[in-house]
Coordinates of C-alpha atoms in Angstrom, one line a residue:
Chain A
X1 CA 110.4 124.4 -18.1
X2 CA 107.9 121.8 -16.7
X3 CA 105.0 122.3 -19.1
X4 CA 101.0 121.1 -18.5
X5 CA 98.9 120.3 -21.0
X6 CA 96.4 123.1 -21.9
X7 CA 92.7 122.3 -22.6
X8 CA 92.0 123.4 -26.3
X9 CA 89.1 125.4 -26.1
X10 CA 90.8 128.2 -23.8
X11 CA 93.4 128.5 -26.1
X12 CA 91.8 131.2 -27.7
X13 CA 92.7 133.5 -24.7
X14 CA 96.2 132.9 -25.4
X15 CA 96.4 134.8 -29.0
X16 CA 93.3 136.9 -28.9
X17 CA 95.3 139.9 -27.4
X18 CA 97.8 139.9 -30.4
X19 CA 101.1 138.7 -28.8
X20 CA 104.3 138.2 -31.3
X21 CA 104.9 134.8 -31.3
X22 CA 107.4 132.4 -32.6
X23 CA 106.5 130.0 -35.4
X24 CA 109.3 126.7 -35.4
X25 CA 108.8 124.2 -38.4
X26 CA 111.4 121.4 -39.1
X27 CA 112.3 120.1 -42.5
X28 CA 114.2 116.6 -42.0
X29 CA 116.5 117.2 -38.5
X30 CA 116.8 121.0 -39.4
X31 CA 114.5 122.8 -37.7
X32 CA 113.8 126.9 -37.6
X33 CA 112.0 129.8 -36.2
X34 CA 110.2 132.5 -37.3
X35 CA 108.8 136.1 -35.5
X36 CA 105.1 136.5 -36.4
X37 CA 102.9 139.2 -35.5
X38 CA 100.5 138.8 -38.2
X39 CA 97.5 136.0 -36.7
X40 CA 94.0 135.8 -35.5
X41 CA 91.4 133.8 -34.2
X42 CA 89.4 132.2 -36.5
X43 CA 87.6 129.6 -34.3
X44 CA 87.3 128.6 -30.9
X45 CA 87.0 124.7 -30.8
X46 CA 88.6 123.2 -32.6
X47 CA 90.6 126.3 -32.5
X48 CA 91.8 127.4 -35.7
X49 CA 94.4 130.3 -36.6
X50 CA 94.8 132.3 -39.8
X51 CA 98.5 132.9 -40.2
X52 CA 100.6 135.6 -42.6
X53 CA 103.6 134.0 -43.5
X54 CA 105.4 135.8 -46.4
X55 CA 106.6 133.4 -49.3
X56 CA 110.1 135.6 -48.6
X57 CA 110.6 134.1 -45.4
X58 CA 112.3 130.4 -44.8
X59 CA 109.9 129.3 -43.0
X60 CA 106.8 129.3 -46.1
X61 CA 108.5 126.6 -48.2
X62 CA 108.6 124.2 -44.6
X63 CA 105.4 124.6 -43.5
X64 CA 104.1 124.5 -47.1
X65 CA 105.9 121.0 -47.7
X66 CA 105.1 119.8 -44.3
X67 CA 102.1 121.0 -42.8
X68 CA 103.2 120.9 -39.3
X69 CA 104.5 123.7 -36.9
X70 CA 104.4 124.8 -33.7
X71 CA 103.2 129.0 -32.2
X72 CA 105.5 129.8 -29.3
X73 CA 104.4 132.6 -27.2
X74 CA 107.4 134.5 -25.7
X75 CA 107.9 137.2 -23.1
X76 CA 109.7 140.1 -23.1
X77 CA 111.8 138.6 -20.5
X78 CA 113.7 137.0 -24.3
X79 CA 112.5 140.0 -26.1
X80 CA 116.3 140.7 -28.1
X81 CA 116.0 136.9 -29.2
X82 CA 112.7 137.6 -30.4
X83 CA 113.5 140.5 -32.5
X84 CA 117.1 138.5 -33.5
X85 CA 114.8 135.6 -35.1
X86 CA 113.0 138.5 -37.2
X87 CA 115.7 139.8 -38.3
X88 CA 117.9 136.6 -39.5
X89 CA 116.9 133.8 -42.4
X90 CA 116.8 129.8 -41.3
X91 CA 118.5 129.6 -45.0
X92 CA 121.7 130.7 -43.4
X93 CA 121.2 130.0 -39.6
X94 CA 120.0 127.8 -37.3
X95 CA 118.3 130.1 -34.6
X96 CA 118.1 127.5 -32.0
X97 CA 121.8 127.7 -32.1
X98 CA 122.5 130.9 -32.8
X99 CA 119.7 132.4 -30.0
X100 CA 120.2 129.9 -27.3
X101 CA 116.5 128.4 -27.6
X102 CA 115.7 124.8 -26.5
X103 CA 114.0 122.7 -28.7
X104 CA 111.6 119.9 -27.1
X105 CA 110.1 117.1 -29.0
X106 CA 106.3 117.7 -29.7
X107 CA 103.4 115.2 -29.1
X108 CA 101.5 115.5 -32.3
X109 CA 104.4 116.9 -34.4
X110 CA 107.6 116.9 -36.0
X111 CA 108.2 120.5 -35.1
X112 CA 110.2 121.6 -31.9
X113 CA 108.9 123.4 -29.3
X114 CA 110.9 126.6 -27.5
X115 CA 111.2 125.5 -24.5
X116 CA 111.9 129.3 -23.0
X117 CA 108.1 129.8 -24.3
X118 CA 105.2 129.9 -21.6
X119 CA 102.8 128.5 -24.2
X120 CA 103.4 125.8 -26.9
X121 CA 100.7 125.3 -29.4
X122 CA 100.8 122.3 -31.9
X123 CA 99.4 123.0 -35.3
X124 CA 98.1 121.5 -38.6
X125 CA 97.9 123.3 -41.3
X126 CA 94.4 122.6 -42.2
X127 CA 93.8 124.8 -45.2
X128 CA 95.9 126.2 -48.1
X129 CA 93.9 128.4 -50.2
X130 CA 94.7 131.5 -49.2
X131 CA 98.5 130.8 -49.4
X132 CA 98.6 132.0 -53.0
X133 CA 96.7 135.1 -52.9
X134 CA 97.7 136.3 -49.3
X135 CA 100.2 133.8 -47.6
X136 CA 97.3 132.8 -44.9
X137 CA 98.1 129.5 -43.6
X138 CA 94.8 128.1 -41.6
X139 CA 96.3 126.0 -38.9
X140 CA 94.3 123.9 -36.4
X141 CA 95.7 123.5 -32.8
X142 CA 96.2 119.9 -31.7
X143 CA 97.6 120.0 -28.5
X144 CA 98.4 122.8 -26.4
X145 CA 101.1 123.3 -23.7
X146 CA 101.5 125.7 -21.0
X147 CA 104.0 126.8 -18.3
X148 CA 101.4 126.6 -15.2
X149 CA 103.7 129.2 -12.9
X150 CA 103.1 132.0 -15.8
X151 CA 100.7 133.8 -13.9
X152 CA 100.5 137.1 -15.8
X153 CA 102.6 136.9 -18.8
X154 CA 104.7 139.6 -19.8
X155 CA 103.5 139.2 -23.8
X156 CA 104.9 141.5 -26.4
X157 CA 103.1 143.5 -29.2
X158 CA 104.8 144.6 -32.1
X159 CA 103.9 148.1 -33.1
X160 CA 106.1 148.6 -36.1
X161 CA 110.1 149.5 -36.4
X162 CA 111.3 147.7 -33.7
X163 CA 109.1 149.3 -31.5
X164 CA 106.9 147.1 -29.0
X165 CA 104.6 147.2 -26.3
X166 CA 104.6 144.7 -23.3
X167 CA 101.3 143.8 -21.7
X168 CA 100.3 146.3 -18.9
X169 CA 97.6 145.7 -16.4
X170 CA 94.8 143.6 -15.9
X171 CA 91.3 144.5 -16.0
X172 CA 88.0 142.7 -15.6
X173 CA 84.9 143.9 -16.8
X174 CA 81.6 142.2 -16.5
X175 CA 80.8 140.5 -19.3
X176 CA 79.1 137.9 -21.8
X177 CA 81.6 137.3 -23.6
X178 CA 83.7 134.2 -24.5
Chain B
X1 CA 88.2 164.8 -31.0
X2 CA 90.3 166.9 -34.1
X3 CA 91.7 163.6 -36.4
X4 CA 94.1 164.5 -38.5
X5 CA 94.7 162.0 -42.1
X6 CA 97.3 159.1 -41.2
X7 CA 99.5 157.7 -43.8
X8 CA 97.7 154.4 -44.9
X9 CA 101.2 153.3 -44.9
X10 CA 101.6 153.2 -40.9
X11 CA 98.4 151.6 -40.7
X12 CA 99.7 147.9 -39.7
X13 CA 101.5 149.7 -36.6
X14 CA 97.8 150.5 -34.8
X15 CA 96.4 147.0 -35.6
X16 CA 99.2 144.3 -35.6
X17 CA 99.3 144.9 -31.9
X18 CA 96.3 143.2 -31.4
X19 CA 93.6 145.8 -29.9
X20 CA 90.1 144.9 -29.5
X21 CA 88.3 147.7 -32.0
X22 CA 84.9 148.8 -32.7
X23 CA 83.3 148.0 -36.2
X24 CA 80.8 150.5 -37.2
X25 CA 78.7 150.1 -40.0
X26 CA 75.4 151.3 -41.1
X27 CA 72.1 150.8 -43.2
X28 CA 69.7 153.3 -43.9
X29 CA 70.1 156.1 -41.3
X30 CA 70.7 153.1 -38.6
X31 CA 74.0 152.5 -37.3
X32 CA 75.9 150.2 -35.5
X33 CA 79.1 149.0 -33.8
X34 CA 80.3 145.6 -32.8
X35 CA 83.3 144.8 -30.5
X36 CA 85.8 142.5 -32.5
X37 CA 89.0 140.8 -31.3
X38 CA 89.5 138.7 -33.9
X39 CA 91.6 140.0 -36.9
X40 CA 94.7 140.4 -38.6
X41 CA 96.8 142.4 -40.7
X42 CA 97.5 141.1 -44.4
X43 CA 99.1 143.2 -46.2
X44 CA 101.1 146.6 -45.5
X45 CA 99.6 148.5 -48.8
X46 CA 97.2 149.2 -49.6
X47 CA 96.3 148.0 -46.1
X48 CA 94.3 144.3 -45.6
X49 CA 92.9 143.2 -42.8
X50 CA 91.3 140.4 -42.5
X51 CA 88.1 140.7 -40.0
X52 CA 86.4 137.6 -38.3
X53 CA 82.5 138.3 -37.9
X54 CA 80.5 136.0 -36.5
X55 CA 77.0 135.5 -38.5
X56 CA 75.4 135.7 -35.4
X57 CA 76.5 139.6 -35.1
X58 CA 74.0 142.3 -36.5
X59 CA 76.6 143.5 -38.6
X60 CA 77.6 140.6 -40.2
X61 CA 74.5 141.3 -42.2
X62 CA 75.1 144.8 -43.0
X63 CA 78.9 144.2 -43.8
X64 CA 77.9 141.9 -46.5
X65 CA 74.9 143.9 -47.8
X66 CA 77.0 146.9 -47.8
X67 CA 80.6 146.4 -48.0
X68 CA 81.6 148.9 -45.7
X69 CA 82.6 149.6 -42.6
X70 CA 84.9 151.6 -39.9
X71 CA 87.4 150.0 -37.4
X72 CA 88.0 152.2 -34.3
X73 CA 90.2 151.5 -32.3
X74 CA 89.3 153.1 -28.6
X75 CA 91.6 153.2 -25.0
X76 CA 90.6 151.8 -21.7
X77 CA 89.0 155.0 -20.8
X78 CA 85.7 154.0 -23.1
X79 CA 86.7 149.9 -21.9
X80 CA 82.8 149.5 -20.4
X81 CA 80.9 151.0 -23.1
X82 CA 83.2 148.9 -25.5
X83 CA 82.4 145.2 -23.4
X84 CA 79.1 146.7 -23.5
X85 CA 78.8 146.9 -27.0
X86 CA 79.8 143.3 -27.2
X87 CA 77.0 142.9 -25.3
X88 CA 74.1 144.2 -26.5
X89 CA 72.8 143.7 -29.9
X90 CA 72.4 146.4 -32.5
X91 CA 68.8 144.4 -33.6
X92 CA 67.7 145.5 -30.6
X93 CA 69.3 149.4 -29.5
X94 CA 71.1 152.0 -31.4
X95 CA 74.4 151.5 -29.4
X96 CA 75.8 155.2 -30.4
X97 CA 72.6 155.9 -28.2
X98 CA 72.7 153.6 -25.1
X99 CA 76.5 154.0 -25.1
X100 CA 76.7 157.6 -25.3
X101 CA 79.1 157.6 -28.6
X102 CA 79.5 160.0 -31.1
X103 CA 79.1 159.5 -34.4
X104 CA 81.1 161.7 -37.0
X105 CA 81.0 161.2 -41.0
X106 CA 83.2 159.7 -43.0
X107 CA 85.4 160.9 -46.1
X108 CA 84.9 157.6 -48.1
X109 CA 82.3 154.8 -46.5
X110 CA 78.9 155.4 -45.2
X111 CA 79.8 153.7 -42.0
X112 CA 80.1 156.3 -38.5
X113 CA 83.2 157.0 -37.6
X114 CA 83.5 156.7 -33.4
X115 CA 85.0 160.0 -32.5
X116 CA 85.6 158.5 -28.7
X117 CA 88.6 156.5 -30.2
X118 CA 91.8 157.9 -31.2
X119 CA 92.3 156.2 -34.7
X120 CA 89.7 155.2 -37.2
X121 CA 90.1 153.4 -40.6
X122 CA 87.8 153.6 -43.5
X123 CA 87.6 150.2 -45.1
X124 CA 85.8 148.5 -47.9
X125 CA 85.6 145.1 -48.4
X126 CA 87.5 143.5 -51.0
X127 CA 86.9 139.4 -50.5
X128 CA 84.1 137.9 -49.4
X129 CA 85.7 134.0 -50.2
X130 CA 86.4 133.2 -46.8
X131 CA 83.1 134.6 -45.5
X132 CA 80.8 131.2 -45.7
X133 CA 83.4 129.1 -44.3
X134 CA 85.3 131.4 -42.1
X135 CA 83.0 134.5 -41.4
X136 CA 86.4 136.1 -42.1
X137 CA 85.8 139.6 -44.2
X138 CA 88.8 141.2 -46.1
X139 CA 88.8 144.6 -46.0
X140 CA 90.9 147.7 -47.6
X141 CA 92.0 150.5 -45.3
X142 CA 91.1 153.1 -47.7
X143 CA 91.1 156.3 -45.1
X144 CA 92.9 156.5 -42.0
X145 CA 92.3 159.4 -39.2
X146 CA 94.0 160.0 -35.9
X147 CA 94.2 161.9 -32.8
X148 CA 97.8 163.7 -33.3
X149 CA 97.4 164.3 -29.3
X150 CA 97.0 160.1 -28.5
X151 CA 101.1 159.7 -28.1
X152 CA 100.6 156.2 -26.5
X153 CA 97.4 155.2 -26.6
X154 CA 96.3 152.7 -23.5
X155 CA 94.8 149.6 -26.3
X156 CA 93.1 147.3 -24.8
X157 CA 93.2 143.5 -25.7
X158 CA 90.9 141.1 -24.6
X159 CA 92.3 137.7 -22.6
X160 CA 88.6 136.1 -22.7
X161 CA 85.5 136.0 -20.4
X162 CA 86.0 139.7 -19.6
X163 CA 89.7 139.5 -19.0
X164 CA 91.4 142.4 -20.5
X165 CA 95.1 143.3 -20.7
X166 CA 95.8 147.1 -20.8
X167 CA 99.0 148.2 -22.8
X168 CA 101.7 149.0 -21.3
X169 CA 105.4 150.3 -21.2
X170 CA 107.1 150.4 -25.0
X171 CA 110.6 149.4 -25.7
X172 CA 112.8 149.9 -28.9
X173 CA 114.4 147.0 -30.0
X174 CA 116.8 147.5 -33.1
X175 CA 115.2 145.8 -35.4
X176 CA 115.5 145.8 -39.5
X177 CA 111.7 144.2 -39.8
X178 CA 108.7 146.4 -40.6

């Protein structure tokens, strides 16, 4: 996928409508992939995410120890793969493998990329001191990356058990609103 | 609108979708509702979310004076008078007023409850830390209502400037996450 660079301050738009997305971090050459549904917004430029990352899952102890990773927004087009990162541990696999995903070297950092993903976002982790009391990462978008033939996205939204919904229709409403 | 209690348990299922929601709060007899995209599930239970609010909101005030408040979460029926309560400040109008919504009492906070949307939670907030740095709130679902009859709720979730993606279809993946 032939990807553009994405200006920073419209990233926003990209995870304000709650899509699961794919978190990769790399330790050494191993790299790994996690499902997240649990992020938001924190500011717009430089745009900063708050991320839940349970200290259960594989993917805490990397991005703890290395600071870098990188969101992945997928569509429901890889929806199974999605769910099959969510429901496997990098301790035992590696997902790129194991799911079919391609990873691409990043411009800012050590992480991969999924190529398969319309949107790349590299990230910082900028502030740990929520990790202990409610495994929030604050991570800080560097450099952005998007797919410019992904007109209208086909984003999903985890709803609980399995059970998603995939973006529906468009609307625009007047507004003042960022 | 007849709300029946929701388990808090199944709380994370309405919010980790991403919907924009309505905040209510209220001081004195004066109430008032904000239109927030910007949160984020943080625990399952009891039930965090973590709410940004800018300081430049009305209610950012009144959250922190108070420590209370109701998310609703409403449809794409009520879309306008939800972009136009992101709109309008409630310094200047009573927005249950201009916006025609109705306000119903709660069982545990002295913020309205929106009877217009199909699910509202009862929060309290539990950590103010991140509020001078991040405007971000934590808050405790402490009461949860819904409309039994709302079987799949048409969310809306906001792209930017306006931009709104309605939800669409659902699909069951198999799936052993939350």
């Amino acid at each position: 996928m032939a990807k553009k660079a994405y200006p920073l301050s419209k990233v926003y738009g990209l995870l304000e409508s709650g899509p699961v997305v794919l978190l990769t971090t790399a330790r050494g050459n191993r790299p790994n992939i996690m499902t997240m549904s649990w992020h938001t917004m924190i500011e717009f430029v430089p745009p900063l995410i708050g991320c839940i990352i349970s200290n259960r899952n594989y993917s805490f102890g990397i991005l703890k120890a290395t600071k870098e990773c990188v969101i992945n927004i997928p569509t429901v087009e890889i929806a199974e793969r999605v769910v099959g990162c969510g429901n496997t541990s990098g301790a035992k696999v590696n997902k790129f493998e194991k799911f079919g995903f391609t990873p691409k070297t990043g411009a800012q950092v050590g992480a991969p990329l999924i190529d398969e993903c319309f949107a790349n976002l590299e990230c910082r982790v900028v502030d740990t001191k929520m990790v202990s009391k409610y495994c929030m990462f604050v991570v800080e978008v560097i450099k952005a990356w998007i797919d410019p033939a992904a007109k209208n996205p086909k984003t999903i939204h985890h709803l609980g058990n399995g059970n998603f919904m995939v973006a529906g229709d468009r609307i625009k409403l007047k507004s003042k609103m960022k």
